Amino acid sequence: MKTFSGRKVLVVDDDEMLREVLSDMFKGQGAEVQKAENGVDAFALVQKEHFDVVFSDVRMPGGDGITLAKQIAEHEGHKPLVFFCSGFNDVTREAALRYNVLKIYEKPFERKKVIEEIASHLSQVPLGRR
Amino acid sequence: MKSAPLHPHEVDRLAALKRLQILDSPPEKDFDDITLIAAQICDTPIALVSLIDQSRQWFKSKKGLTAEQTPREFAFCAHAILGSEPLIISDATKDDRFADNPLVTGDPKVTFYAGAPLLSPDGYPIGTLCVIDRKPRTLSATQTSALQALSTQVSRLLQLRVQLDQQKEHAKQLEFKKTAIENLSEGVVLQGTDFRIVEFNAAALEVLGLTADQMTGKSSMDPAWRTIRADGSPFPGQEHPAVLALLTGKAQRQVTMGVHRPNSELRWIEINSTPIFGPDRSKPLWAVTSFRDITETRNAKLTLEKTETNHRQVLNAIPSMIAHWSRDLTNLGTNNACDAYFGKPPSQIRGRSLSDLLGEETFKRNLPYIEKVLRGEPQVFERTLPTKHGAGLPVMVNYSPEIQNGAVTGFIAIVTDISEIKKLEYERQMMAAKLVESAKMSTLGEMAGGVAHEINTPLAVIITKTSMLLEDLQNGTAKLADVTLQLEKIGITAERIAKIVKGMRQFSRNSTTDPKEPISISAVTDSTLNLCHEKLMQAQIKVIREIDENLSVSARFTEISQVLMNLISNATDAIEPLSEKWIKISARKQGTKVIVTVTDSGHGIAHNIWDKIMNPFFTTKELGRGTGLGLSISKGIVESHDGKIYYDEKSANTRFVVELPIEGAQ
């Protein structure tokens, strides 16, 4: 059984190619993957569907990652685990942690480490709540 | 008729007559009294004082006759002067010397003549005292001796008359000398062998500040004079010019002496002293000393000398070479710096010609400036002066015309070493170039800072894809079609990185010496926007691009890109806090120009800084952000492309316009 079997991941990045790569990466671990190209679109999806993980870029035109994390932290419904994947090293970690962002990965990230760590966090979350 | 022969010493006799200065003089009572007495004593109607001139006899006094003179050839008196005794003719009509004489045959019908010679003071017979009657007769012995006595009196009168004239002349000269001395502005004193002053004039009192009583009898040796020499040392009485003149018998000339007036005021005098010798010529008896007050001229001279010394010191303290040239280009003076350059003492420079001193070659090069300055136009130019060692001296040359009474009489040349200035100027240019470069890099850092990080996204793509492909290959789950597709994507992503790096490299290289090439406005705009892409995106600024694709200009790609990036960067900073964020870049053709505009959603620049925004170091950004050089450098770049950059004050939104000549247009 694959690590991410039965898990639902939302990939958020303005770069189409990276969205596709991340999607392939999580699918390869057995996850079901949805994609969004900015924070606004992503939050709309989070409100509609149950995601276990949101893996999001920070800086994006039309809705950044920090806002997305804040919205998730403050909304009434299910709160997926939020991870950041940043092209910049100037992300305000303080803000990220305030909104329960579990980890910030810097591009280019190490695929196996990302998978392992997210999987480790996921192991503490029971399956199947929709 | 027989005329009288000439006197044996006729020339001397005539000279003696002339010396008496009596010929043609007005009648005088002294002489007329004598002729009256002679006529009465001798009982004749006519009595004359007759003087025998070269060719006439002239009458100083005439009793009973109207004629002033008669020709000498008819003169009885011309005969009378040849003897020492009186000449007596009782009846001229019976004397063959005179019978046919017109004075006998006609008026005044001389019949009787008796004439006694008159002698000049030095003994020459110069004429006669004579009596004449119109009938034959004789003189008694008494009458004859009386006539002789009277003639002696006439001779005495003549002599007295001369002496009187001489005395008058002497008195006049004395009066002249007295008046002259009294009116001289020079003081004059007379001292005897005891050195005491016995005579003096008014000026002497005035110059020395003494009264006549104080002056009289005062000796040169009197210590109260408190005399000093020109150098200020004491001037003892025994060395005073008058004392030396009296002791040595030698005249003393132009001696300068300071003397204190009784009120202690110091006056400077220049003294001449001349000894006067006694009859035996052995020892001076007197000394005449004259002196004039030179205090004012001496002070003026000292002041002038001091001023000249000061001026000279000032001139010599000036490191520039200064030379004064006359109209005919001979040297009139130099300062030390100039002497040092020529390597000669001033004595070997003054009076020499400019061409001689400068050398023919330099002189010829300077000649056009010399001609102009001699027309009264000041000249300033730079020159490299030949030097004995090294590569020559860069100098600034300044010619100022010397104008007197409206005419150019010469000129002053001031030659200043500007090698230090040149060096600083070079360093400044180097600094400016570095500053321009660093300003460019600063803009690049600001605008393209995101670029490096932008690379991280495609890198993440490549690394992740590679990692997954490898895993598939290792697990044997790889499918050829999928591997091919993924590798293609990796390649495309890598090219994206390459393009970004290339853009940065192109922008950051030093391009100031690149030749101008035809460049596409569209291409340079895209390249610039690529670099700014990440920043603009992060700032959520919308870019509107309205570029006419076929426009090209002759330019340096990097420099035009730098100008655009600067404008985009400024726009980005300005509109970042606004809610409406866009930047529009447009390019269109207008005549022979390409008009590039960069407009942003801002609402213009404050009116009061319009004229400052192009100035170097002017910035509205906070400290530490922005160099303040962007627009001034852009202005320099655009102007070096024969273009213009300006703020469009008529636009509602903030708009900068760059005009460049279209490629191929001149």
Tab-separated table of C-alpha atoms in Angstrom, chain A residues 13-15 17-18 20-22 24-26 29 57-64 86-89 107-112, chain B residues 449-450 452-454 456-465 467-468 471 474 485-486 489-490 492-493 496 534 537-538 540:
chain	number	residue	atom	x	y	z
A	13	ASP	CA	1.319	27.002	-7.758
A	14	ASP	CA	1.178	29.646	-10.489
A	15	ASP	CA	3.700	27.692	-12.552
A	17	MET	CA	4.805	22.902	-15.183
A	18	LEU	CA	5.455	22.700	-11.444
A	20	GLU	CA	1.965	19.131	-13.119
A	21	VAL	CA	5.184	17.816	-11.568
A	22	LEU	CA	3.799	18.081	-8.026
A	24	ASP	CA	2.612	13.512	-10.658
A	25	MET	CA	4.692	13.329	-7.516
A	26	PHE	CA	1.772	12.940	-5.125
A	29	GLN	CA	2.456	8.031	-3.872
A	57	ASP	CA	3.467	28.131	-3.363
A	58	VAL	CA	3.743	31.399	-1.356
A	59	ARG	CA	3.951	34.189	-3.888
A	60	MET	CA	1.351	34.014	-6.604
A	61	PRO	CA	-0.487	36.596	-8.573
A	62	GLY	CA	-4.181	36.576	-7.658
A	63	GLY	CA	-3.979	35.231	-4.105
A	64	ASP	CA	-0.839	34.373	-2.137
A	86	SER	CA	8.594	28.755	-1.674
A	87	GLY	CA	10.817	30.040	-4.483
A	88	PHE	CA	11.951	32.821	-2.154
A	89	ASN	CA	13.813	32.739	1.072
A	107	LYS	CA	12.503	25.274	-4.222
A	108	PRO	CA	14.168	23.238	-5.524
A	109	PHE	CA	13.080	20.838	-2.802
A	110	GLU	CA	14.108	17.241	-2.187
A	111	ARG	CA	11.262	15.056	-3.371
A	112	LYS	CA	11.796	12.089	-1.084
B	449	GLY	CA	16.254	40.174	-7.815
B	450	GLY	CA	13.312	37.838	-8.263
B	452	ALA	CA	17.406	34.212	-9.331
B	453	HIS	CA	14.582	32.862	-7.327
B	454	GLU	CA	12.418	32.450	-10.343
B	456	ASN	CA	14.152	27.883	-8.428
B	457	THR	CA	10.738	26.927	-9.785
B	458	PRO	CA	12.004	25.419	-13.069
B	459	LEU	CA	14.852	23.862	-11.101
B	460	ALA	CA	12.311	22.228	-8.826
B	461	VAL	CA	10.558	20.939	-11.927
B	462	ILE	CA	13.765	19.523	-13.395
B	463	ILE	CA	15.027	18.007	-10.166
B	464	THR	CA	11.695	16.437	-9.244
B	465	LYS	CA	11.053	15.096	-12.736
B	467	SER	CA	14.202	12.086	-9.537
B	468	MET	CA	10.885	10.456	-10.499
B	471	GLU	CA	13.000	5.961	-9.757
B	474	GLN	CA	15.291	1.744	-11.348
B	485	LEU	CA	7.896	13.270	-22.877
B	486	GLN	CA	9.364	14.015	-19.448
B	489	LYS	CA	9.764	18.886	-20.644
B	490	ILE	CA	13.011	18.901	-18.675
B	492	ILE	CA	12.201	23.063	-22.228
B	493	THR	CA	12.407	23.966	-18.545
B	496	ARG	CA	13.752	28.686	-19.669
B	534	GLU	CA	9.013	38.105	-11.352
B	537	MET	CA	4.249	39.608	-10.889
B	538	GLN	CA	4.921	39.579	-7.194
B	540	GLN	CA	0.757	42.155	-8.870
